[in-house]
Amino acid sequence: MAILPILRYPHEILLTESNEVRAITPDIERLVKDMIETMHAAPGVGLAANQIGVNLRVAVVDLTAGEKPGEILVLVNPRVLENIGVYVEDEGCLSLPGFTESVKRPERCVIEAMDLDGRVRTLEGNGLMARAFNHEIDHLNGRLFIEHLTPLKRRLIKKKVQKRIRAGDWDLVPA
Ligand code: NI
C-alpha cells in the first residue's frame, strides 16, 4: 500500500472524464487500497481515482475518515439513479486545499455501483453521503465542485490558484 500525492486543480486529469472499469483485477484491488490509504492520510471523506492520476471510474467514500473500517464504501463505475431535494452546505475538495464554498447538492441520492466482489449494488445516501456520492461521481466526469458555483466565485478561485502557481506555492503534483 502507498500514500500517493493528490493532484491539484487544474491538473488535466482532474478535468477529464474517466474510463469504465471492465473487471475487478488485482490492479484495481491495489488501486483501491492505495486510494483508501491516501484518503485517510489526507484526511478526507472521499477520493476519486483521477485525484491520484488514474483515469478509471473508481471512488472511495468514508464519512468516518478512518474511524470505522466497516464504513468504507468502494464505488466502481458508480452512476446516479436518482437525486432528490436540495440542500446547501460548505464543501471542499482535496484537489483544492484551502477552498471551501457553499454548494447546492441533492438532499438524497440513489446510486448504482459495483463493489470489489464485482457485484452491482444500489446504495442510498442522505445529507453528507448524498453530497459525497455526487461530489465523487462529478470527479469521475472531470468536474470539480467549483463548477457548481457562480461564474464570479469560480473565476475568483481560479485567479487565486493561478496566483499561487506563479508564486511557486501550488504544485499540480505535490511532492
Ligand atoms: Ni474532491
Coordinates of N, CA, C and O and ligand atoms in Angstrom, one line a residue:
M1 N 0.8 -1.2 0.0 CA 0.0 0.0 0.0 C 0.9 1.2 0.0 O 2.0 1.2 0.4
A2 N 0.3 2.3 -0.5 CA 1.1 3.5 -0.6 C 0.2 4.8 -0.5 O -0.9 4.7 -0.9
I3 N 0.8 5.8 0.2 CA 0.1 7.1 0.2 C 0.6 7.9 -1.0 O 1.8 8.0 -1.1
L4 N -0.3 8.2 -1.9 CA 0.1 8.9 -3.1 C -0.2 10.4 -3.1 O -1.1 10.8 -2.4
P5 N 0.6 11.2 -3.9 CA 0.3 12.6 -4.0 C -1.1 12.8 -4.6 O -1.5 12.1 -5.5
I6 N -1.9 13.7 -4.0 CA -3.2 14.1 -4.5 C -3.0 15.3 -5.5 O -2.6 16.4 -5.1
L7 N -3.4 15.0 -6.7 CA -3.2 16.1 -7.8 C -4.1 17.3 -7.5 O -5.2 17.1 -6.9
R8 N -3.7 18.4 -7.9 CA -4.4 19.6 -7.6 C -5.0 20.3 -8.9 O -4.3 20.2 -10.0
Y9 N -6.1 20.9 -8.7 CA -6.6 21.8 -9.8 C -5.6 22.8 -10.3 O -4.9 23.3 -9.4
P10 N -5.4 23.0 -11.5 CA -6.2 22.5 -12.7 C -5.4 21.4 -13.4 O -5.3 21.4 -14.7
H11 N -4.9 20.4 -12.7 CA -4.3 19.3 -13.4 C -5.3 18.7 -14.4 O -6.5 18.5 -14.1
E12 N -4.8 18.4 -15.6 CA -5.6 18.0 -16.7 C -6.5 16.7 -16.4 O -7.7 16.7 -16.8
I13 N -5.9 15.8 -15.7 CA -6.6 14.5 -15.5 C -7.9 14.8 -14.6 O -8.9 14.0 -14.7
L14 N -7.8 15.8 -13.8 CA -9.0 16.2 -12.9 C -10.1 16.7 -13.8 O -11.3 16.8 -13.3
L15 N -9.8 17.2 -15.0 CA -10.8 17.9 -15.8 C -11.2 17.0 -17.0 O -11.8 17.4 -18.0
T16 N -10.8 15.7 -16.9 CA -11.1 14.7 -18.0 C -12.0 13.6 -17.4 O -11.8 13.2 -16.3
E17 N -12.9 13.2 -18.3 CA -13.8 12.1 -17.9 C -13.0 10.8 -17.8 O -12.2 10.5 -18.7
S18 N -13.3 10.0 -16.8 CA -12.6 8.8 -16.6 C -13.3 7.6 -17.3 O -14.4 7.7 -17.6
N19 N -12.5 6.5 -17.4 CA -13.0 5.4 -18.2 C -13.6 4.3 -17.3 O -13.2 4.1 -16.2
E20 N -14.6 3.6 -17.9 CA -15.2 2.5 -17.1 C -14.2 1.4 -16.8 O -13.3 1.1 -17.6
V21 N -14.4 0.8 -15.7 CA -13.6 -0.4 -15.3 C -14.3 -1.6 -15.9 O -15.5 -1.8 -15.7
R22 N -13.5 -2.4 -16.6 CA -14.0 -3.6 -17.3 C -14.2 -4.8 -16.3 O -15.2 -5.5 -16.4
A23 N -13.3 -5.0 -15.4 CA -13.3 -6.1 -14.5 C -12.5 -5.8 -13.2 O -11.6 -5.0 -13.3
I24 N -12.9 -6.4 -12.1 CA -12.1 -6.3 -10.9 C -10.9 -7.2 -11.0 O -11.0 -8.4 -11.0
T25 N -9.7 -6.5 -11.1 CA -8.4 -7.3 -11.2 C -7.6 -7.0 -10.0 O -7.9 -6.0 -9.3
P26 N -6.5 -7.7 -9.8 CA -5.6 -7.3 -8.7 C -5.1 -5.9 -8.8 O -4.9 -5.2 -7.8
D27 N -4.9 -5.3 -10.0 CA -4.5 -3.9 -10.2 C -5.6 -3.0 -9.6 O -5.2 -2.0 -9.0
I28 N -6.9 -3.3 -9.8 CA -7.9 -2.5 -9.3 C -8.0 -2.6 -7.8 O -8.1 -1.6 -7.0
E29 N -7.8 -3.8 -7.2 CA -7.7 -4.0 -5.8 C -6.6 -3.2 -5.2 O -6.8 -2.6 -4.1
R30 N -5.4 -3.2 -5.8 CA -4.3 -2.4 -5.3 C -4.6 -0.9 -5.4 O -4.3 -0.2 -4.4
L31 N -5.2 -0.5 -6.5 CA -5.6 0.9 -6.6 C -6.5 1.3 -5.5 O -6.3 2.4 -4.9
V32 N -7.5 0.5 -5.2 CA -8.4 0.8 -4.1 C -7.7 0.9 -2.8 O -8.0 1.9 -2.0
K33 N -6.8 0.0 -2.5 CA -6.1 0.1 -1.2 C -5.3 1.4 -1.1 O -5.3 2.0 -0.1
D34 N -4.6 1.7 -2.2 CA -3.8 3.0 -2.2 C -4.8 4.2 -2.0 O -4.4 5.2 -1.3
M35 N -5.9 4.1 -2.7 CA -6.9 5.3 -2.5 C -7.4 5.4 -1.1 O -7.5 6.6 -0.6
I36 N -7.7 4.3 -0.5 CA -8.2 4.4 0.9 C -7.1 4.9 1.8 O -7.3 5.8 2.7
E37 N -5.9 4.4 1.7 CA -4.8 4.9 2.5 C -4.5 6.4 2.3 O -4.3 7.1 3.2
T38 N -4.5 6.8 1.0 CA -4.3 8.2 0.7 C -5.4 9.1 1.2 O -5.1 10.2 1.8
M39 N -6.6 8.6 1.1 CA -7.8 9.4 1.6 C -7.7 9.6 3.1 O -7.9 10.7 3.7
H40 N -7.4 8.5 3.8 CA -7.3 8.6 5.3 C -6.1 9.4 5.8 O -6.2 10.1 6.7
A41 N -5.0 9.4 5.0 CA -3.8 10.2 5.4 C -4.1 11.7 5.2 O -3.5 12.5 5.9
A42 N -4.9 12.0 4.3 CA -5.1 13.4 3.9 C -5.4 14.4 5.1 O -4.8 15.4 5.2
P43 N -6.4 14.2 5.9 CA -7.5 13.2 5.8 C -8.7 13.8 5.0 O -8.9 15.0 5.0
G44 N -9.4 12.8 4.4 CA -10.6 13.2 3.7 C -11.7 12.2 3.8 O -11.5 11.1 4.4
V45 N -12.9 12.5 3.3 CA -14.0 11.6 3.4 C -14.4 11.0 2.1 O -15.3 10.2 2.0
G46 N -13.6 11.4 1.0 CA -13.8 10.8 -0.3 C -12.7 11.0 -1.2 O -11.9 12.0 -1.0
L47 N -12.5 10.1 -2.1 CA -11.4 10.3 -3.1 C -11.7 9.6 -4.4 O -12.3 8.5 -4.4
A48 N -11.5 10.2 -5.5 CA -11.7 9.6 -6.8 C -10.3 9.2 -7.4 O -9.3 9.9 -7.1
A49 N -10.3 8.2 -8.2 CA -9.0 7.6 -8.8 C -8.2 8.7 -9.5 O -7.0 8.7 -9.5
N50 N -8.9 9.6 -10.3 CA -8.2 10.6 -11.1 C -7.5 11.6 -10.2 O -6.5 12.2 -10.6
Q51 N -7.9 11.7 -8.9 CA -7.1 12.5 -8.0 C -5.7 12.0 -7.7 O -4.9 12.8 -7.2
I52 N -5.5 10.7 -7.9 CA -4.1 10.2 -7.8 C -3.6 9.7 -9.1 O -2.7 9.0 -9.2
G53 N -4.2 10.3 -10.2 CA -3.6 10.2 -11.5 C -4.1 8.9 -12.3 O -3.4 8.6 -13.3
V54 N -5.1 8.3 -11.9 CA -5.6 7.1 -12.6 C -7.0 7.4 -13.2 O -7.9 7.6 -12.4
N55 N -7.1 7.3 -14.5 CA -8.4 7.8 -15.1 C -9.4 6.6 -15.3 O -9.8 6.3 -16.4
L56 N -9.6 6.0 -14.1 CA -10.7 4.9 -14.1 C -11.8 5.3 -13.2 O -11.5 6.1 -12.2
R57 N -13.0 4.8 -13.5 CA -14.2 5.2 -12.7 C -14.2 4.4 -11.4 O -15.0 3.5 -11.2
V58 N -13.4 4.8 -10.4 CA -13.3 4.2 -9.1 C -13.3 5.4 -8.1 O -12.5 6.4 -8.3
A59 N -14.1 5.3 -7.0 CA -14.1 6.3 -5.9 C -14.2 5.5 -4.6 O -14.7 4.4 -4.6
V60 N -13.7 6.1 -3.6 CA -13.9 5.6 -2.2 C -14.5 6.7 -1.4 O -14.2 7.9 -1.6
V61 N -15.4 6.3 -0.4 CA -16.0 7.3 0.5 C -16.0 6.7 1.9 O -16.2 5.5 2.1
D62 N -15.6 7.5 2.8 CA -15.6 7.1 4.2 C -15.9 8.3 5.1 O -15.0 9.1 5.4
L63 N -17.2 8.4 5.4 CA -17.6 9.6 6.2 C -17.0 9.6 7.6 O -17.0 10.7 8.3
T64 N -16.5 8.5 8.1 CA -15.9 8.5 9.4 C -14.4 8.8 9.3 O -13.8 8.9 10.4
A65 N -13.9 9.1 8.1 CA -12.5 9.5 7.9 C -11.5 8.5 8.6 O -10.5 8.9 9.2
G66 N -11.8 7.2 8.6 CA -10.9 6.2 9.1 C -11.3 5.7 10.5 O -10.6 4.8 11.0
E67 N -12.3 6.2 11.1 CA -12.7 5.8 12.5 C -13.3 4.4 12.5 O -13.1 3.6 13.5
K68 N -14.0 4.0 11.5 CA -14.7 2.7 11.4 C -14.4 2.1 10.1 O -15.0 2.4 9.1
P69 N -13.5 1.1 10.1 CA -13.1 0.5 8.8 C -14.3 -0.1 8.0 O -14.3 -0.2 6.8
G70 N -15.3 -0.6 8.8 CA -16.5 -1.2 8.1 C -17.3 -0.2 7.3 O -18.2 -0.6 6.6
E71 N -17.1 1.1 7.5 CA -17.9 2.1 6.8 C -17.4 2.6 5.5 O -17.9 3.4 4.8
I72 N -16.2 2.0 5.1 CA -15.6 2.4 3.8 C -16.5 1.9 2.6 O -16.8 0.7 2.6
L73 N -16.8 2.8 1.7 CA -17.5 2.4 0.5 C -16.6 2.4 -0.7 O -15.9 3.4 -0.9
V74 N -16.6 1.4 -1.4 CA -15.8 1.3 -2.7 C -16.8 1.4 -3.8 O -17.7 0.5 -3.9
L75 N -16.7 2.4 -4.7 CA -17.6 2.6 -5.8 C -16.9 2.4 -7.1 O -16.1 3.3 -7.5
V76 N -17.2 1.4 -7.8 CA -16.7 1.1 -9.1 C -17.8 1.4 -10.2 O -18.9 0.9 -10.0
N77 N -17.5 2.2 -11.2 CA -18.4 2.6 -12.2 C -19.7 3.1 -11.6 O -20.8 2.7 -12.0
P78 N -19.7 4.0 -10.6 CA -20.9 4.4 -10.0 C -21.7 5.3 -10.9 O -21.1 6.1 -11.7
R79 N -23.0 5.3 -10.8 CA -23.8 6.2 -11.5 C -25.1 6.6 -10.7 O -25.6 5.8 -10.0
V80 N -25.5 7.8 -10.9 CA -26.6 8.3 -10.1 C -27.9 7.8 -10.8 O -28.1 7.8 -12.0
L81 N -28.8 7.1 -9.9 CA -30.1 6.7 -10.4 C -31.1 7.8 -10.2 O -32.0 8.0 -11.0
E82 N -31.0 8.4 -9.0 CA -32.0 9.4 -8.6 C -31.4 10.4 -7.6 O -30.7 10.0 -6.7
N83 N -31.6 11.7 -7.9 CA -31.3 12.8 -7.0 C -32.5 13.4 -6.5 O -33.4 13.8 -7.4
I84 N -32.7 13.6 -5.2 CA -34.0 14.2 -4.7 C -33.7 15.3 -3.7 O -32.8 15.2 -2.9
G85 N -34.4 16.4 -3.9 CA -34.3 17.5 -3.0 C -33.1 18.3 -3.2 O -32.2 18.1 -4.1
V86 N -32.9 19.3 -2.3 CA -31.8 20.2 -2.4 C -31.4 20.6 -1.0 O -32.2 20.8 -0.1
Y87 N -30.0 20.6 -0.8 CA -29.6 21.2 0.5 C -28.2 21.8 0.2 O -27.4 21.4 -0.5
V88 N -28.0 23.0 0.9 CA -26.8 23.8 0.7 C -25.9 23.7 1.9 O -26.4 23.8 3.0
E89 N -24.6 23.4 1.7 CA -23.7 23.3 2.8 C -22.3 23.6 2.2 O -22.0 23.5 1.0
D90 N -21.4 23.9 3.1 CA -20.0 24.1 2.7 C -19.4 22.9 2.2 O -19.6 21.8 2.8
E91 N -18.6 23.0 1.2 CA -18.0 21.8 0.6 C -16.5 22.2 0.2 O -16.3 23.3 -0.2
G92 N -15.7 21.2 0.3 CA -14.3 21.4 -0.2 C -13.8 20.2 -0.9 O -14.6 19.3 -1.2
C93 N -12.6 20.2 -1.3 CA -12.0 19.1 -2.1 C -10.5 19.0 -1.9 O -9.8 20.0 -1.8
L94 N -10.0 17.8 -1.8 CA -8.6 17.6 -1.5 C -7.7 18.1 -2.7 O -6.5 18.3 -2.5
S95 N -8.3 18.3 -3.9 CA -7.6 18.8 -5.0 C -7.6 20.3 -5.1 O -7.0 20.9 -5.9
L96 N -8.4 20.9 -4.1 CA -8.4 22.4 -4.0 C -8.2 22.7 -2.5 O -9.1 23.4 -1.9
P97 N -7.1 22.3 -1.9 CA -7.0 22.5 -0.5 C -7.1 24.0 -0.1 O -6.5 24.9 -0.8
G98 N -7.8 24.3 1.0 CA -7.9 25.7 1.5 C -9.1 26.4 1.0 O -9.4 27.5 1.4
F99 N -9.8 25.8 0.0 CA -11.0 26.5 -0.5 C -12.3 25.7 -0.1 O -12.4 24.5 -0.4
T100 N -13.2 26.4 0.5 CA -14.5 25.8 0.8 C -15.5 26.9 0.4 O -15.4 28.1 0.6
E101 N -16.6 26.4 -0.2 CA -17.7 27.2 -0.6 C -19.0 26.5 -0.4 O -19.1 25.3 -0.4
S102 N -20.1 27.3 -0.2 CA -21.4 26.6 -0.1 C -21.8 26.1 -1.5 O -21.7 26.8 -2.5
V103 N -22.2 24.8 -1.5 CA -22.6 24.2 -2.8 C -24.0 23.6 -2.6 O -24.3 22.9 -1.6
K104 N -24.8 23.8 -3.6 CA -26.1 23.2 -3.6 C -26.0 21.8 -4.1 O -25.5 21.5 -5.2
R105 N -26.5 20.8 -3.3 CA -26.5 19.4 -3.7 C -27.8 18.8 -3.4 O -28.6 19.3 -2.6
P106 N -28.1 17.6 -4.0 CA -29.3 16.9 -3.6 C -29.3 16.5 -2.2 O -28.2 16.2 -1.6
E107 N -30.5 16.4 -1.6 CA -30.6 16.0 -0.2 C -30.5 14.5 0.0 O -30.0 14.0 1.0
R108 N -31.0 13.8 -1.1 CA -31.0 12.4 -1.1 C -30.5 11.9 -2.4 O -30.9 12.5 -3.4
C109 N -29.8 10.8 -2.4 CA -29.2 10.3 -3.7 C -29.2 8.8 -3.7 O -28.8 8.2 -2.8
V110 N -29.7 8.2 -4.8 CA -29.6 6.8 -5.0 C -28.6 6.5 -6.2 O -28.7 7.1 -7.2
I111 N -27.6 5.7 -5.9 CA -26.7 5.3 -6.9 C -26.6 3.8 -7.1 O -27.1 3.1 -6.3
E112 N -26.0 3.5 -8.2 CA -25.7 2.1 -8.5 C -24.2 2.0 -8.7 O -23.6 2.9 -9.4
A113 N -23.5 1.0 -8.1 CA -22.1 0.9 -8.2 C -21.7 -0.5 -8.0 O -22.4 -1.3 -7.3
M114 N -20.6 -0.9 -8.6 CA -20.0 -2.2 -8.4 C -19.1 -2.2 -7.2 O -18.4 -1.2 -6.9
D115 N -19.0 -3.3 -6.4 CA -18.1 -3.4 -5.3 C -16.9 -4.2 -5.7 O -16.8 -4.7 -6.9
L116 N -16.0 -4.5 -4.8 CA -14.7 -5.2 -5.2 C -15.0 -6.7 -5.4 O -14.1 -7.4 -5.9
D117 N -16.2 -7.2 -5.1 CA -16.6 -8.6 -5.4 C -17.2 -8.6 -6.8 O -17.7 -9.7 -7.2
G118 N -17.3 -7.5 -7.4 CA -17.9 -7.5 -8.8 C -19.4 -7.4 -8.8 O -20.0 -7.6 -9.8
R119 N -20.0 -7.2 -7.6 CA -21.5 -7.2 -7.5 C -22.0 -5.7 -7.7 O -21.4 -4.8 -7.1
V120 N -23.0 -5.6 -8.5 CA -23.6 -4.2 -8.7 C -24.6 -4.1 -7.6 O -25.5 -4.9 -7.5
R121 N -24.5 -3.0 -6.9 CA -25.4 -2.8 -5.8 C -26.0 -1.4 -5.9 O -25.4 -0.5 -6.4
T122 N -27.2 -1.3 -5.3 CA -27.9 0.0 -5.2 C -27.6 0.6 -3.8 O -27.8 -0.1 -2.8
L123 N -27.2 1.8 -3.7 CA -26.9 2.5 -2.5 C -27.6 3.8 -2.4 O -27.8 4.5 -3.4
E124 N -28.0 4.1 -1.1 CA -28.8 5.3 -0.9 C -28.1 6.1 0.1 O -27.6 5.6 1.1
G125 N -28.0 7.4 -0.1 CA -27.4 8.3 0.8 C -28.2 9.6 1.1 O -28.9 10.1 0.2
N126 N -28.2 10.0 2.3 CA -28.8 11.3 2.7 C -27.8 12.3 3.1 O -26.7 11.9 3.7
G127 N -28.1 13.6 3.0 CA -27.2 14.6 3.5 C -25.8 14.5 3.0 O -25.5 14.5 1.8
L128 N -24.9 14.4 4.0 CA -23.4 14.3 3.6 C -23.1 13.2 2.7 O -22.3 13.3 1.8
M129 N -23.8 12.1 2.9 CA -23.5 10.9 2.0 C -24.0 11.2 0.6 O -23.3 10.9 -0.4
A130 N -25.1 11.8 0.4 CA -25.6 12.2 -0.9 C -24.7 13.2 -1.6 O -24.4 13.1 -2.8
R131 N -24.1 14.1 -0.7 CA -23.2 15.1 -1.2 C -21.9 14.4 -1.7 O -21.4 14.7 -2.7
A132 N -21.4 13.4 -0.9 CA -20.2 12.7 -1.2 C -20.4 11.9 -2.5 O -19.5 12.0 -3.4
F133 N -21.5 11.2 -2.7 CA -21.8 10.5 -3.9 C -21.7 11.4 -5.1 O -21.0 11.1 -6.1
N134 N -22.4 12.5 -5.0 CA -22.4 13.4 -6.2 C -21.0 14.1 -6.4 O -20.6 14.2 -7.6
H135 N -20.3 14.4 -5.3 CA -19.0 15.1 -5.5 C -18.0 14.1 -6.2 O -17.3 14.5 -7.1
E136 N -18.1 12.8 -5.7 CA -17.1 11.8 -6.3 C -17.5 11.5 -7.8 O -16.6 11.3 -8.6
I137 N -18.8 11.3 -8.0 CA -19.2 11.0 -9.4 C -18.9 12.2 -10.3 O -18.4 12.0 -11.5
D138 N -19.0 13.4 -9.8 CA -18.5 14.6 -10.6 C -17.1 14.4 -10.9 O -16.7 14.7 -12.1
H139 N -16.2 14.0 -10.0 CA -14.8 13.9 -10.2 C -14.6 12.9 -11.4 O -13.8 13.2 -12.3
L140 N -15.3 11.8 -11.4 CA -15.2 10.8 -12.5 C -15.6 11.3 -13.8 O -15.2 10.8 -14.9
N141 N -16.5 12.4 -13.8 CA -16.9 13.0 -15.0 C -16.0 14.3 -15.3 O -16.4 15.1 -16.2
G142 N -14.9 14.4 -14.6 CA -14.0 15.5 -14.9 C -14.5 16.9 -14.4 O -14.1 17.9 -14.9
R143 N -15.3 16.8 -13.3 CA -15.8 18.1 -12.8 C -15.5 18.2 -11.3 O -15.6 17.3 -10.5
L144 N -15.1 19.5 -10.9 CA -14.8 19.8 -9.5 C -16.0 20.6 -9.0 O -16.8 21.1 -9.7
F145 N -16.0 20.7 -7.6 CA -17.2 21.4 -7.0 C -17.3 22.8 -7.5 O -18.4 23.4 -7.4
I146 N -16.2 23.4 -7.9 CA -16.3 24.9 -8.3 C -17.2 25.0 -9.6 O -17.7 26.1 -9.8
E147 N -17.5 23.9 -10.3 CA -18.4 24.0 -11.4 C -19.8 24.3 -11.0 O -20.6 24.7 -11.8
H148 N -20.1 24.1 -9.7 CA -21.4 24.4 -9.2 C -21.6 25.8 -8.6 O -22.6 26.2 -8.1
L149 N -20.5 26.6 -8.6 CA -20.5 28.0 -8.1 C -21.0 29.0 -9.2 O -21.0 28.6 -10.3
T150 N -21.2 30.2 -8.7 CA -21.5 31.2 -9.7 C -20.2 31.5 -10.5 O -19.1 31.3 -10.0
P151 N -20.4 31.9 -11.8 CA -19.2 32.2 -12.6 C -18.2 33.2 -11.9 O -17.0 33.0 -12.0
L152 N -18.7 34.1 -11.1 CA -17.9 35.1 -10.4 C -17.0 34.4 -9.4 O -15.8 34.6 -9.3
K153 N -17.7 33.6 -8.5 CA -16.9 32.9 -7.5 C -15.9 32.0 -8.1 O -14.8 31.8 -7.6
R154 N -16.3 31.3 -9.1 CA -15.4 30.3 -9.8 C -14.1 31.1 -10.3 O -13.0 30.6 -10.1
R155 N -14.4 32.2 -11.0 CA -13.3 33.0 -11.5 C -12.3 33.4 -10.4 O -11.1 33.5 -10.6
L156 N -12.9 33.8 -9.3 CA -12.1 34.3 -8.2 C -11.2 33.2 -7.7 O -10.0 33.4 -7.4
I157 N -11.7 32.0 -7.5 CA -10.9 30.8 -7.1 C -9.8 30.5 -8.1 O -8.7 30.3 -7.8
K158 N -10.2 30.5 -9.4 CA -9.2 30.3 -10.4 C -8.1 31.3 -10.4 O -6.9 30.9 -10.5
K159 N -8.4 32.5 -10.2 CA -7.4 33.6 -10.1 C -6.5 33.4 -8.9 O -5.2 33.5 -9.0
K160 N -7.0 33.0 -7.8 CA -6.2 32.8 -6.6 C -5.3 31.6 -6.8 O -4.1 31.7 -6.4
V161 N -5.8 30.6 -7.5 CA -4.9 29.4 -7.7 C -3.8 29.8 -8.7 O -2.6 29.5 -8.5
Q162 N -4.1 30.6 -9.8 CA -3.1 31.0 -10.7 C -2.0 31.8 -10.0 O -0.9 31.7 -10.3
K163 N -2.5 32.7 -9.1 CA -1.5 33.5 -8.4 C -0.6 32.6 -7.5 O 0.6 32.9 -7.5
R164 N -1.1 31.6 -6.9 CA -0.3 30.7 -6.1 C 0.6 29.9 -7.0 O 1.8 29.6 -6.6
I165 N 0.2 29.5 -8.2 CA 1.0 28.8 -9.1 C 2.2 29.6 -9.5 O 3.4 29.2 -9.4
R166 N 1.9 30.9 -9.8 CA 3.0 31.8 -10.2 C 4.0 32.1 -9.0 O 5.2 32.2 -9.3
A167 N 3.5 32.0 -7.8 CA 4.3 32.2 -6.6 C 5.1 31.0 -6.2 O 5.9 31.0 -5.3
G168 N 4.8 29.9 -7.0 CA 5.5 28.6 -6.7 C 5.0 28.0 -5.4 O 5.7 27.2 -4.8
D169 N 3.7 28.3 -5.1 CA 3.1 27.9 -3.8 C 2.0 26.9 -4.1 O 1.2 26.7 -3.2
W170 N 1.9 26.3 -5.3 CA 0.8 25.4 -5.6 C 1.3 24.5 -6.7 O 1.3 24.9 -7.9
D171 N 1.7 23.3 -6.4 CA 2.1 22.3 -7.3 C 1.0 21.4 -7.8 O 0.3 20.9 -6.9
L172 N 0.8 21.2 -9.1 CA -0.3 20.4 -9.6 C -0.1 18.9 -9.1 O -1.0 18.2 -8.9
V173 N 1.2 18.6 -9.0 CA 1.6 17.2 -8.4 C 2.4 17.5 -7.2 O 3.6 17.6 -7.3
P174 N 1.8 17.6 -6.0 CA 2.5 17.9 -4.8 C 3.6 16.8 -4.5 O 3.4 15.7 -4.8
A175 N 4.7 17.3 -3.9 CA 5.8 16.3 -3.6 C 5.3 15.4 -2.4 O 4.5 15.8 -1.6
Ligands
NI1 NI -13.0 16.2 -4.3

